[in-house]
mmCIF file of C-alpha atoms and ligand atoms in Angstrom:
data_model
loop_
_atom_site.group_PDB
_atom_site.id
_atom_site.type_symbol
_atom_site.label_atom_id
_atom_site.label_comp_id
_atom_site.label_asym_id
_atom_site.label_seq_id
_atom_site.Cartn_x
_atom_site.Cartn_y
_atom_site.Cartn_z
ATOM 1 C CA MET A 67 24.697 21.150 -1.679
ATOM 2 C CA PRO A 68 25.962 18.207 0.386
ATOM 3 C CA THR A 69 23.488 16.011 2.264
ATOM 4 C CA GLU A 70 24.604 17.342 5.667
ATOM 5 C CA GLU A 71 23.630 20.884 4.662
ATOM 6 C CA LEU A 72 20.289 19.720 3.261
ATOM 7 C CA LYS A 73 19.626 17.831 6.496
ATOM 8 C CA SER A 74 20.221 20.909 8.603
ATOM 9 C CA ASP A 75 17.980 23.055 6.362
ATOM 10 C CA ALA A 76 15.281 20.364 6.538
ATOM 11 C CA ALA A 77 15.518 20.439 10.332
ATOM 12 C CA LYS A 78 15.050 24.205 10.188
ATOM 13 C CA TYR A 79 12.193 24.525 7.691
ATOM 14 C CA LEU A 80 10.180 21.295 7.607
ATOM 15 C CA MET A 81 7.684 20.097 10.164
ATOM 16 C CA GLU A 82 9.428 17.108 11.652
ATOM 17 C CA THR A 83 6.854 14.413 10.968
ATOM 18 C CA TYR A 84 9.273 11.889 9.435
ATOM 19 C CA ALA A 85 12.216 9.891 10.751
ATOM 20 C CA ARG A 86 14.477 9.847 7.698
ATOM 21 C CA GLN A 87 17.570 7.933 6.676
ATOM 22 C CA PRO A 88 20.597 10.243 6.388
ATOM 23 C CA ILE A 89 20.726 10.220 2.577
ATOM 24 C CA SER A 90 19.354 12.521 -0.097
ATOM 25 C CA ILE A 91 18.144 10.853 -3.283
ATOM 26 C CA VAL A 92 18.589 12.755 -6.522
ATOM 27 C CA ARG A 93 17.808 10.351 -9.340
ATOM 28 C CA GLY A 94 16.667 6.843 -10.158
ATOM 29 C CA ARG A 95 16.796 4.324 -12.978
ATOM 30 C CA GLY A 96 14.971 0.988 -12.929
ATOM 31 C CA ALA A 97 15.109 -0.455 -9.419
ATOM 32 C CA LYS A 98 18.116 1.677 -8.453
ATOM 33 C CA VAL A 99 18.397 5.170 -6.965
ATOM 34 C CA TYR A 100 21.434 7.410 -6.501
ATOM 35 C CA ASP A 101 22.172 9.839 -3.701
ATOM 36 C CA LEU A 102 23.656 13.314 -3.734
ATOM 37 C CA GLU A 103 27.153 11.907 -3.259
ATOM 38 C CA GLY A 104 26.666 9.506 -6.197
ATOM 39 C CA ARG A 105 26.194 6.303 -4.168
ATOM 40 C CA GLU A 106 23.927 3.626 -5.679
ATOM 41 C CA TYR A 107 21.139 1.822 -3.806
ATOM 42 C CA ILE A 108 18.840 -1.026 -4.832
ATOM 43 C CA ASP A 109 15.379 0.180 -3.939
ATOM 44 C CA PHE A 110 13.293 -2.369 -2.029
ATOM 45 C CA VAL A 111 11.058 0.435 -0.729
ATOM 46 C CA ALA A 112 9.905 1.932 -4.053
ATOM 47 C CA GLY A 113 8.318 4.943 -2.376
ATOM 48 C CA ILE A 114 6.544 2.411 -0.098
ATOM 49 C CA ALA A 115 4.953 0.323 -2.834
ATOM 50 C CA VAL A 116 4.509 3.272 -5.207
ATOM 51 C CA ASN A 117 7.122 3.130 -7.989
ATOM 52 C CA ILE A 118 5.843 -0.151 -9.385
ATOM 53 C CA LEU A 119 7.573 0.399 -12.739
ATOM 54 C CA GLY A 120 10.760 1.467 -11.016
ATOM 55 C CA HIS A 121 12.320 4.845 -11.682
ATOM 56 C CA GLY A 122 12.383 6.605 -15.049
ATOM 57 C CA HIS A 123 10.311 4.062 -17.019
ATOM 58 C CA PRO A 124 10.471 5.602 -20.516
ATOM 59 C CA ASP A 125 6.799 4.977 -21.429
ATOM 60 C CA LEU A 126 5.573 6.483 -18.150
ATOM 61 C CA VAL A 127 7.902 9.477 -18.454
ATOM 62 C CA HIS A 128 6.735 10.006 -22.028
ATOM 63 C CA ALA A 129 3.029 9.808 -21.080
ATOM 64 C CA ILE A 130 3.561 12.406 -18.336
ATOM 65 C CA GLN A 131 5.555 14.718 -20.611
ATOM 66 C CA ARG A 132 3.001 14.482 -23.405
ATOM 67 C CA GLN A 133 0.045 15.161 -21.110
ATOM 68 C CA ALA A 134 1.837 17.993 -19.254
ATOM 69 C CA ALA A 135 2.418 19.742 -22.562
ATOM 70 C CA GLN A 136 -1.237 19.316 -23.567
ATOM 71 C CA LEU A 137 -3.264 19.916 -20.386
ATOM 72 C CA ILE A 138 -2.205 19.565 -16.749
ATOM 73 C CA HIS A 139 -5.410 20.378 -14.944
ATOM 74 C CA VAL A 140 -9.000 21.453 -15.392
ATOM 75 C CA SER A 141 -11.871 21.249 -12.961
ATOM 76 C CA ASN A 142 -14.203 18.285 -12.630
ATOM 77 C CA LEU A 143 -16.824 20.718 -13.916
ATOM 78 C CA TYR A 144 -15.701 19.394 -17.328
ATOM 79 C CA TYR A 145 -14.934 16.035 -18.909
ATOM 80 C CA THR A 146 -11.379 14.974 -19.667
ATOM 81 C CA GLU A 147 -10.510 11.898 -21.666
ATOM 82 C CA PRO A 148 -7.683 10.463 -19.496
ATOM 83 C CA GLN A 149 -10.028 10.339 -16.476
ATOM 84 C CA VAL A 150 -12.804 8.538 -18.342
ATOM 85 C CA ARG A 151 -10.419 6.091 -20.047
ATOM 86 C CA LEU A 152 -8.712 5.267 -16.730
ATOM 87 C CA ALA A 153 -12.060 4.617 -15.050
ATOM 88 C CA GLN A 154 -13.053 2.414 -17.991
ATOM 89 C CA LEU A 155 -9.831 0.407 -17.753
ATOM 90 C CA LEU A 156 -10.205 -0.121 -13.995
ATOM 91 C CA VAL A 157 -13.830 -1.185 -14.426
ATOM 92 C CA ASP A 158 -12.938 -3.534 -17.295
ATOM 93 C CA HIS A 159 -10.324 -5.263 -15.131
ATOM 94 C CA SER A 160 -12.112 -5.472 -11.790
ATOM 95 C CA PHE A 161 -15.427 -6.325 -10.094
ATOM 96 C CA ALA A 162 -16.344 -2.625 -10.002
ATOM 97 C CA ASP A 163 -18.744 -0.644 -12.167
ATOM 98 C CA ARG A 164 -17.767 2.909 -11.216
ATOM 99 C CA VAL A 165 -14.793 4.897 -9.968
ATOM 100 C CA PHE A 166 -14.240 8.089 -7.969
ATOM 101 C CA PHE A 167 -10.758 9.630 -8.274
ATOM 102 C CA CYS A 168 -8.840 11.463 -5.570
ATOM 103 C CA ASN A 169 -5.194 12.044 -4.693
ATOM 104 C CA SER A 170 -4.064 9.606 -2.006
ATOM 105 C CA GLY A 171 -4.838 6.424 -0.141
ATOM 106 C CA ALA A 172 -6.321 8.231 2.841
ATOM 107 C CA GLU A 173 -8.634 10.171 0.555
ATOM 108 C CA ALA A 174 -9.673 7.013 -1.258
ATOM 109 C CA ASN A 175 -10.611 5.532 2.110
ATOM 110 C CA GLU A 176 -12.436 8.733 3.071
ATOM 111 C CA ALA A 177 -14.507 8.300 -0.093
ATOM 112 C CA ALA A 178 -15.164 4.653 0.787
ATOM 113 C CA ILE A 179 -16.227 5.568 4.329
ATOM 114 C CA LYS A 180 -18.584 8.262 3.052
ATOM 115 C CA LEU A 181 -19.974 5.901 0.427
ATOM 116 C CA ALA A 182 -20.618 3.185 3.035
ATOM 117 C CA ARG A 183 -22.295 5.612 5.434
ATOM 118 C CA ARG A 184 -24.446 7.056 2.666
ATOM 119 C CA TYR A 185 -25.429 3.579 1.488
ATOM 120 C CA GLY A 186 -26.370 2.503 5.023
ATOM 121 C CA HIS A 187 -28.277 5.727 5.541
ATOM 122 C CA ASP A 188 -30.176 5.580 2.249
ATOM 123 C CA LYS A 189 -30.965 1.856 2.272
ATOM 124 C CA HIS A 190 -31.431 1.094 5.952
ATOM 125 C CA GLY A 191 -31.780 4.392 7.871
ATOM 126 C CA ALA A 192 -29.458 6.839 9.682
ATOM 127 C CA GLU A 193 -28.720 4.340 12.490
ATOM 128 C CA ARG A 194 -26.706 2.220 10.105
ATOM 129 C CA SER A 195 -23.381 4.046 10.098
ATOM 130 C CA GLU A 196 -20.853 1.952 11.983
ATOM 131 C CA ILE A 197 -17.802 0.531 10.261
ATOM 132 C CA ILE A 198 -15.890 -2.425 11.645
ATOM 133 C CA THR A 199 -12.161 -2.228 10.945
ATOM 134 C CA MET A 200 -9.291 -4.412 12.110
ATOM 135 C CA VAL A 201 -6.903 -4.272 15.019
ATOM 136 C CA ASN A 202 -3.449 -3.432 13.635
ATOM 137 C CA SER A 203 -4.854 -2.030 10.388
ATOM 138 C CA PHE A 204 -3.670 1.092 8.595
ATOM 139 C CA HIS A 205 -5.916 3.300 6.473
ATOM 140 C CA GLY A 206 -4.261 6.737 6.446
ATOM 141 C CA ARG A 207 -3.569 9.863 8.480
ATOM 142 C CA THR A 208 -6.639 12.043 8.023
ATOM 143 C CA LEU A 209 -9.028 12.318 10.955
ATOM 144 C CA ALA A 210 -11.506 9.763 9.620
ATOM 145 C CA THR A 211 -8.802 7.347 8.534
ATOM 146 C CA ILE A 212 -6.894 7.458 11.844
ATOM 147 C CA ALA A 213 -10.191 6.612 13.503
ATOM 148 C CA ALA A 214 -10.537 3.732 11.023
ATOM 149 C CA THR A 215 -6.963 2.619 11.737
ATOM 150 C CA GLY A 216 -6.858 0.088 14.572
ATOM 151 C CA GLN A 217 -3.556 1.271 16.044
ATOM 152 C CA GLU A 218 -3.416 3.501 19.092
ATOM 153 C CA LYS A 219 -0.058 4.981 18.126
ATOM 154 C CA VAL A 220 -1.499 6.838 15.103
ATOM 155 C CA GLN A 221 -4.490 8.114 17.128
ATOM 156 C CA LYS A 222 -2.739 9.200 20.313
ATOM 157 C CA GLY A 223 -2.986 12.939 20.988
ATOM 158 C CA PHE A 224 -5.503 13.570 18.199
ATOM 159 C CA GLU A 225 -8.624 12.754 20.207
ATOM 160 C CA PRO A 226 -11.534 13.150 20.116
ATOM 161 C CA LEU A 227 -11.583 10.524 17.396
ATOM 162 C CA MET A 228 -14.307 10.522 14.799
ATOM 163 C CA PRO A 229 -17.044 8.202 16.093
ATOM 164 C CA GLY A 230 -18.472 5.271 14.177
ATOM 165 C CA PHE A 231 -15.553 2.817 14.118
ATOM 166 C CA VAL A 232 -15.102 -0.383 16.096
ATOM 167 C CA TYR A 233 -12.157 -2.759 15.874
ATOM 168 C CA ALA A 234 -12.129 -6.507 15.419
ATOM 169 C CA PRO A 235 -9.132 -8.840 15.658
ATOM 170 C CA PHE A 236 -7.810 -9.721 12.176
ATOM 171 C CA ASN A 237 -8.465 -13.243 10.853
ATOM 172 C CA ASP A 238 -10.963 -13.997 13.637
ATOM 173 C CA PHE A 239 -14.388 -14.622 12.139
ATOM 174 C CA GLU A 240 -16.231 -15.594 15.308
ATOM 175 C CA THR A 241 -15.438 -12.342 17.074
ATOM 176 C CA ILE A 242 -16.438 -10.162 14.147
ATOM 177 C CA ALA A 243 -19.643 -12.140 13.606
ATOM 178 C CA GLY A 244 -20.514 -11.370 17.234
ATOM 179 C CA MET A 245 -19.858 -7.648 16.699
ATOM 180 C CA VAL A 246 -22.098 -7.220 13.656
ATOM 181 C CA GLY A 247 -25.451 -5.644 14.453
ATOM 182 C CA PRO A 248 -28.152 -3.330 13.102
ATOM 183 C CA LYS A 249 -25.720 -0.385 13.176
ATOM 184 C CA THR A 250 -23.105 -2.095 11.015
ATOM 185 C CA ALA A 251 -22.779 -0.406 7.627
ATOM 186 C CA ALA A 252 -19.502 -1.919 6.460
ATOM 187 C CA ILE A 253 -16.451 -4.022 7.222
ATOM 188 C CA LEU A 254 -13.192 -2.459 6.079
ATOM 189 C CA LEU A 255 -9.941 -4.390 5.856
ATOM 190 C CA GLU A 256 -6.657 -4.766 4.021
ATOM 191 C CA PRO A 257 -6.275 -8.162 2.293
ATOM 192 C CA ILE A 258 -2.717 -7.989 3.625
ATOM 193 C CA GLN A 259 -1.994 -5.706 6.564
ATOM 194 C CA GLY A 260 1.069 -3.880 5.277
ATOM 195 C CA GLU A 261 1.903 -1.183 7.818
ATOM 196 C CA GLY A 262 0.708 -3.480 10.593
ATOM 197 C CA GLY A 263 3.565 -5.928 9.998
ATOM 198 C CA VAL A 264 2.624 -7.851 6.800
ATOM 199 C CA HIS A 265 -0.166 -10.204 7.849
ATOM 200 C CA VAL A 266 -2.113 -12.005 5.108
ATOM 201 C CA ALA A 267 -5.884 -12.537 5.442
ATOM 202 C CA ASP A 268 -6.972 -16.193 5.492
ATOM 203 C CA ARG A 269 -9.038 -17.255 2.500
ATOM 204 C CA GLU A 270 -11.600 -19.060 4.691
ATOM 205 C CA TYR A 271 -11.973 -16.020 6.934
ATOM 206 C CA LEU A 272 -12.586 -13.796 3.912
ATOM 207 C CA LYS A 273 -15.091 -16.275 2.505
ATOM 208 C CA HIS A 274 -17.070 -16.192 5.759
ATOM 209 C CA LEU A 275 -16.886 -12.392 5.895
ATOM 210 C CA ARG A 276 -18.218 -12.190 2.347
ATOM 211 C CA ALA A 277 -21.141 -14.474 3.153
ATOM 212 C CA LEU A 278 -21.985 -12.524 6.326
ATOM 213 C CA CYS A 279 -21.879 -9.196 4.476
ATOM 214 C CA THR A 280 -24.038 -10.463 1.615
ATOM 215 C CA GLU A 281 -26.585 -11.922 4.013
ATOM 216 C CA GLN A 282 -27.015 -8.679 5.958
ATOM 217 C CA ASP A 283 -26.379 -6.149 3.160
ATOM 218 C CA ILE A 284 -23.224 -4.949 4.907
ATOM 219 C CA LEU A 285 -20.605 -3.550 2.543
ATOM 220 C CA LEU A 286 -17.281 -5.339 2.318
ATOM 221 C CA ILE A 287 -14.529 -2.798 1.666
ATOM 222 C CA PHE A 288 -11.022 -3.855 0.678
ATOM 223 C CA ASP A 289 -8.292 -1.305 1.181
ATOM 224 C CA GLU A 290 -5.960 -2.313 -1.669
ATOM 225 C CA VAL A 291 -3.955 0.893 -1.460
ATOM 226 C CA GLN A 292 -0.835 -1.179 -0.826
ATOM 227 C CA THR A 293 -1.816 -4.610 -2.195
ATOM 228 C CA GLY A 294 -3.319 -3.424 -5.496
ATOM 229 C CA MET A 295 -1.645 -2.745 -8.841
ATOM 230 C CA GLY A 296 0.194 -6.032 -9.290
ATOM 231 C CA ARG A 297 1.939 -5.933 -5.912
ATOM 232 C CA THR A 298 0.880 -9.490 -5.018
ATOM 233 C CA GLY A 299 1.235 -10.933 -8.533
ATOM 234 C CA THR A 300 -2.322 -10.292 -9.741
ATOM 235 C CA PHE A 301 -3.741 -6.887 -10.687
ATOM 236 C CA PHE A 302 -5.579 -6.803 -7.348
ATOM 237 C CA ALA A 303 -4.976 -9.055 -4.336
ATOM 238 C CA TYR A 304 -8.674 -10.008 -4.021
ATOM 239 C CA GLU A 305 -8.390 -11.945 -7.296
ATOM 240 C CA GLN A 306 -6.237 -14.613 -5.677
ATOM 241 C CA LEU A 307 -7.952 -14.592 -2.296
ATOM 242 C CA GLY A 308 -11.171 -15.868 -3.809
ATOM 243 C CA VAL A 309 -13.434 -13.094 -2.496
ATOM 244 C CA THR A 310 -14.839 -9.997 -4.203
ATOM 245 C CA PRO A 311 -15.486 -6.828 -2.215
ATOM 246 C CA ASP A 312 -18.252 -4.242 -2.777
ATOM 247 C CA ILE A 313 -15.855 -1.305 -2.563
ATOM 248 C CA MET A 314 -12.098 -1.197 -3.165
ATOM 249 C CA THR A 315 -9.639 1.611 -2.615
ATOM 250 C CA LEU A 316 -6.421 2.156 -4.574
ATOM 251 C CA ALA A 317 -3.569 4.666 -4.548
ATOM 252 C CA LYS A 318 0.215 4.157 -4.196
ATOM 253 C CA GLY A 319 1.165 2.153 -7.333
ATOM 254 C CA LEU A 320 -1.759 3.434 -9.394
ATOM 255 C CA GLY A 321 0.135 6.474 -10.687
ATOM 256 C CA GLY A 322 3.586 4.860 -10.576
ATOM 257 C CA GLY A 323 4.725 7.879 -8.533
ATOM 258 C CA MET A 324 2.185 10.506 -9.610
ATOM 259 C CA PRO A 325 -0.232 11.184 -6.721
ATOM 260 C CA ILE A 326 -3.607 9.600 -7.448
ATOM 261 C CA GLY A 327 -6.135 7.568 -5.468
ATOM 262 C CA ALA A 328 -9.343 5.819 -6.441
ATOM 263 C CA CYS A 329 -12.440 4.408 -4.821
ATOM 264 C CA LEU A 330 -14.132 1.694 -6.894
ATOM 265 C CA ALA A 331 -17.576 0.241 -6.256
ATOM 266 C CA ARG A 332 -20.371 -1.919 -7.571
ATOM 267 C CA GLU A 333 -23.200 -0.089 -9.367
ATOM 268 C CA SER A 334 -25.819 -0.387 -6.618
ATOM 269 C CA VAL A 335 -23.359 1.058 -4.086
ATOM 270 C CA ALA A 336 -21.883 3.768 -6.318
ATOM 271 C CA ALA A 337 -25.407 4.941 -7.124
ATOM 272 C CA VAL A 338 -25.738 6.634 -3.712
ATOM 273 C CA PHE A 339 -23.063 9.163 -4.720
ATOM 274 C CA THR A 340 -25.088 11.743 -6.629
ATOM 275 C CA PRO A 341 -23.902 15.186 -7.854
ATOM 276 C CA GLY A 342 -22.745 17.273 -4.905
ATOM 277 C CA THR A 343 -22.264 14.398 -2.440
ATOM 278 C CA HIS A 344 -18.489 14.137 -2.874
ATOM 279 C CA ALA A 345 -15.748 15.982 -4.738
ATOM 280 C CA SER A 346 -12.052 16.766 -5.038
ATOM 281 C CA THR A 347 -10.418 19.700 -6.822
ATOM 282 C CA PHE A 348 -7.398 17.744 -8.025
ATOM 283 C CA GLY A 349 -9.006 14.290 -8.045
ATOM 284 C CA GLY A 350 -8.700 12.622 -11.431
ATOM 285 C CA ASN A 351 -6.854 15.467 -13.089
ATOM 286 C CA PRO A 352 -5.603 14.753 -16.616
ATOM 287 C CA LEU A 353 -1.912 14.617 -15.691
ATOM 288 C CA ALA A 354 -2.353 12.075 -12.879
ATOM 289 C CA CYS A 355 -4.818 10.042 -14.948
ATOM 290 C CA ALA A 356 -2.588 9.970 -18.035
ATOM 291 C CA ALA A 357 0.220 8.650 -15.826
ATOM 292 C CA ALA A 358 -2.046 6.039 -14.222
ATOM 293 C CA LEU A 359 -3.382 5.009 -17.618
ATOM 294 C CA ALA A 360 0.166 4.438 -18.848
ATOM 295 C CA VAL A 361 0.981 2.470 -15.670
ATOM 296 C CA CYS A 362 -2.085 0.235 -16.069
ATOM 297 C CA ARG A 363 -1.413 -0.405 -19.754
ATOM 298 C CA ILE A 364 2.232 -1.286 -19.138
ATOM 299 C CA LEU A 365 1.178 -3.566 -16.299
ATOM 300 C CA LEU A 366 -1.537 -5.347 -18.239
ATOM 301 C CA GLU A 367 -0.122 -5.375 -21.754
ATOM 302 C CA GLY A 368 3.550 -5.770 -20.967
ATOM 303 C CA ARG A 369 5.005 -8.662 -19.078
ATOM 304 C CA VAL A 370 5.242 -6.775 -15.800
ATOM 305 C CA LEU A 371 2.493 -8.667 -13.938
ATOM 306 C CA GLU A 372 4.025 -11.943 -14.999
ATOM 307 C CA GLN A 373 7.465 -10.805 -13.869
ATOM 308 C CA ALA A 374 6.026 -9.556 -10.555
ATOM 309 C CA LYS A 375 4.545 -12.975 -9.914
ATOM 310 C CA ARG A 376 7.785 -14.801 -10.703
ATOM 311 C CA MET A 377 9.934 -12.382 -8.747
ATOM 312 C CA GLY A 378 7.480 -12.502 -5.823
ATOM 313 C CA GLU A 379 7.980 -16.261 -5.607
ATOM 314 C CA TYR A 380 11.738 -15.862 -5.956
ATOM 315 C CA LEU A 381 11.854 -13.219 -3.204
ATOM 316 C CA ALA A 382 9.655 -15.280 -0.853
ATOM 317 C CA LYS A 383 11.904 -18.309 -1.363
ATOM 318 C CA GLY A 384 15.089 -16.284 -0.869
ATOM 319 C CA LEU A 385 13.750 -14.833 2.381
ATOM 320 C CA ALA A 386 12.513 -18.233 3.595
ATOM 321 C CA ASP A 387 15.970 -19.758 2.931
ATOM 322 C CA CYS A 388 17.493 -16.825 4.783
ATOM 323 C CA LYS A 389 15.197 -17.607 7.736
ATOM 324 C CA ASP A 390 16.401 -21.224 7.746
ATOM 325 C CA ARG A 391 20.004 -20.038 7.976
ATOM 326 C CA HIS A 392 19.592 -17.353 10.664
ATOM 327 C CA ARG A 393 18.080 -17.753 14.103
ATOM 328 C CA VAL A 394 17.441 -14.018 14.309
ATOM 329 C CA VAL A 395 14.674 -14.398 11.680
ATOM 330 C CA ARG A 396 11.449 -15.459 13.302
ATOM 331 C CA GLU A 397 9.034 -15.585 10.373
ATOM 332 C CA VAL A 398 8.633 -14.621 6.715
ATOM 333 C CA ARG A 399 5.141 -13.615 5.563
ATOM 334 C CA GLY A 400 3.554 -12.081 2.498
ATOM 335 C CA LEU A 401 2.255 -12.508 -1.002
ATOM 336 C CA GLY A 402 4.085 -11.679 -4.221
ATOM 337 C CA LEU A 403 6.281 -8.615 -3.926
ATOM 338 C CA LEU A 404 4.874 -7.599 -0.547
ATOM 339 C CA GLN A 405 6.990 -9.555 1.898
ATOM 340 C CA GLY A 406 7.712 -9.107 5.581
ATOM 341 C CA MET A 407 10.473 -10.615 7.688
ATOM 342 C CA GLU A 408 9.897 -10.670 11.427
ATOM 343 C CA LEU A 409 13.091 -10.514 13.438
ATOM 344 C CA ASP A 410 14.108 -11.165 17.010
ATOM 345 C CA ILE A 411 15.938 -7.854 17.002
ATOM 346 C CA ASP A 412 15.070 -4.223 16.309
ATOM 347 C CA ALA A 413 14.343 -3.908 12.566
ATOM 348 C CA LYS A 414 15.308 -0.221 12.382
ATOM 349 C CA SER A 415 18.964 -0.926 13.068
ATOM 350 C CA VAL A 416 18.950 -3.504 10.241
ATOM 351 C CA VAL A 417 17.422 -0.880 7.931
ATOM 352 C CA ALA A 418 20.330 1.448 8.756
ATOM 353 C CA ASP A 419 22.855 -1.343 8.104
ATOM 354 C CA CYS A 420 21.180 -2.010 4.744
ATOM 355 C CA VAL A 421 21.420 1.657 3.743
ATOM 356 C CA ALA A 422 25.124 1.650 4.602
ATOM 357 C CA ARG A 423 25.495 -1.370 2.279
ATOM 358 C CA GLY A 424 23.610 0.169 -0.656
ATOM 359 C CA LEU A 425 20.134 -1.247 -0.108
ATOM 360 C CA LEU A 426 16.886 0.542 0.713
ATOM 361 C CA VAL A 427 14.480 -1.477 2.868
ATOM 362 C CA ASN A 428 11.870 -0.366 5.343
ATOM 363 C CA ALA A 429 10.760 -1.388 8.824
ATOM 364 C CA THR A 430 7.084 -1.675 9.618
ATOM 365 C CA SER A 431 6.310 -2.135 13.285
ATOM 366 C CA GLU A 432 9.372 -2.556 15.495
ATOM 367 C CA ARG A 433 10.610 -5.937 14.424
ATOM 368 C CA VAL A 434 9.420 -6.423 10.856
ATOM 369 C CA LEU A 435 11.404 -5.641 7.720
ATOM 370 C CA ARG A 436 9.157 -4.936 4.757
ATOM 371 C CA PHE A 437 10.161 -5.501 1.126
ATOM 372 C CA VAL A 438 8.044 -3.796 -1.555
ATOM 373 C CA PRO A 439 10.388 -3.370 -4.537
ATOM 374 C CA PRO A 440 9.360 -2.154 -7.989
ATOM 375 C CA LEU A 441 7.586 -4.934 -9.900
ATOM 376 C CA ILE A 442 10.432 -4.845 -12.442
ATOM 377 C CA ILE A 443 12.962 -6.013 -9.845
ATOM 378 C CA THR A 444 15.364 -8.627 -11.201
ATOM 379 C CA GLN A 445 16.637 -11.921 -9.859
ATOM 380 C CA GLY A 446 20.140 -10.454 -9.536
ATOM 381 C CA GLU A 447 18.834 -7.568 -7.436
ATOM 382 C CA ILE A 448 16.947 -9.961 -5.155
ATOM 383 C CA ASP A 449 20.145 -12.016 -4.811
ATOM 384 C CA ARG A 450 21.920 -8.834 -3.676
ATOM 385 C CA LEU A 451 19.242 -8.295 -1.012
ATOM 386 C CA ILE A 452 19.622 -11.817 0.337
ATOM 387 C CA GLU A 453 23.435 -11.574 0.315
ATOM 388 C CA THR A 454 23.298 -8.269 2.156
ATOM 389 C CA LEU A 455 20.859 -9.541 4.801
ATOM 390 C CA THR A 456 23.029 -12.638 5.233
ATOM 391 C CA ALA A 457 26.127 -10.488 5.741
ATOM 392 C CA ILE A 458 24.299 -8.265 8.261
ATOM 393 C CA PHE A 459 22.914 -11.189 10.266
ATOM 394 C CA ASN A 460 26.329 -12.948 10.281
ATOM 395 C CA GLN A 461 27.951 -9.728 11.473
ATOM 396 C CA ARG A 462 25.396 -9.497 14.311
ATOM 397 C CA VAL A 463 26.234 -13.017 15.459
ATOM 398 C CA LEU A 464 29.969 -12.196 15.442
ATOM 399 C CA SER A 465 29.411 -8.975 17.410
ATOM 400 C CA GLU A 466 27.304 -10.853 19.964
ATOM 401 C CA LYS A 467 30.049 -13.456 20.380
ATOM 402 C CA ASP A 468 32.665 -10.700 20.812
ATOM 403 C CA ALA A 469 30.491 -9.006 23.428
ATOM 404 C CA ARG A 470 30.231 -12.239 25.380
ATOM 405 C CA HIS A 471 34.028 -12.833 25.475
HETATM 406 C C1 PLP B 1019 -3.370 0.023 3.264
HETATM 407 C C2 PLP B 1019 -3.148 1.507 3.250
HETATM 408 N N1 PLP B 1019 -4.210 2.322 3.202
HETATM 409 C C3 PLP B 1019 -4.077 3.650 3.178
HETATM 410 C C4 PLP B 1019 -2.841 4.243 3.209
HETATM 411 C C5 PLP B 1019 -2.709 5.738 3.186
HETATM 412 O O1 PLP B 1019 -2.272 6.162 1.939
HETATM 413 P P1 PLP B 1019 -1.729 7.651 1.740
HETATM 414 O O2 PLP B 1019 -0.450 7.767 2.513
HETATM 415 O O3 PLP B 1019 -1.552 7.764 0.254
HETATM 416 O O4 PLP B 1019 -2.784 8.574 2.249
HETATM 417 C C6 PLP B 1019 -1.690 3.435 3.247
HETATM 418 C C7 PLP B 1019 -0.358 4.029 3.311
HETATM 419 O O5 PLP B 1019 0.606 3.445 3.681
HETATM 420 C C8 PLP B 1019 -1.867 2.027 3.268
HETATM 421 O O6 PLP B 1019 -0.810 1.200 3.318
#
């Protein structure tokens, strides 16, 4: 079936919640995907920071096949080894002592919000339930997480919003310090705001937040749904920002493409979740956990983290050089393989130009291009990105000149 036909069937049968590029992807290998008509694309989207090992990684495929043949799902009424081993691995390689598994980033944040409210309630009384989140943040699309998200556009039309969230400007310690009070249960933030346009948290700001939280027994929650799993060059972004949270949420890259989310916490915090307080039917099922276990092992035991770090630096430099050559580029921001390029022009039209030239990139907010390739991206593939952007920006300048004459 050609893409045009698929597009018209999609328009007929699917709820139209997504603005899609006019291509249909049928297979992938490494950092490349292929569409229905056989065209090749270098994938700088990676399922929006999901396919960290690229497409068709043999060890991941094998782990999924093996587990699918053995046991796909049983209830959390029973123990399964992949779930326990995955929790153990995450605990061994992070600040956390315990893990709750779910299926997505939004659900991981839901778990974190419930955990923070329960902790405030149990330790300080029912009053203590408010969570401070950041202006321009993104935490998911469920009702609690759109309330947590400090962006009107994701909330509009879904009011009344769940109460209990207030918003502070990002990277502004004085304002947030003035907002903290007896009701404050937690501060929730992304170490790098991804959806909000790729803004990196200042180390000093985080250090002050940590001290404030410790002093007042307020929980510091890092949403590492996008920044976790090697994306920034370390297993988790907090490792290089010099601050440790009390709760951390993960999803996206954790399963390398299999849906899985996780909420990690320190022992004294996790202890408020007792049997019956939280649950998920699919959360932590053996198939998703076996995939995530394979992803983590490849990341930690292979040279993938190392490569991600090197390629992150290479990408940042390539984009910065591109900025120096083109006036249309206003700023380049990011850490590791999570990079944003703010433009003077509409980013969506550049995304479309990239697709036409065999490159998948994504726009976050109106003027920011976001690059979140698989961690196995190569130097040659990054060179192709820079060449393509250069060609697009040069073309824009020529078209502008033509329009003026
Ligand atoms: C930082 C952050 N948190 C949460 C989410 C929501 O994750 P999901 O779409 O898996 O629910 C996202 C998704 O983009 C995200 O970037």
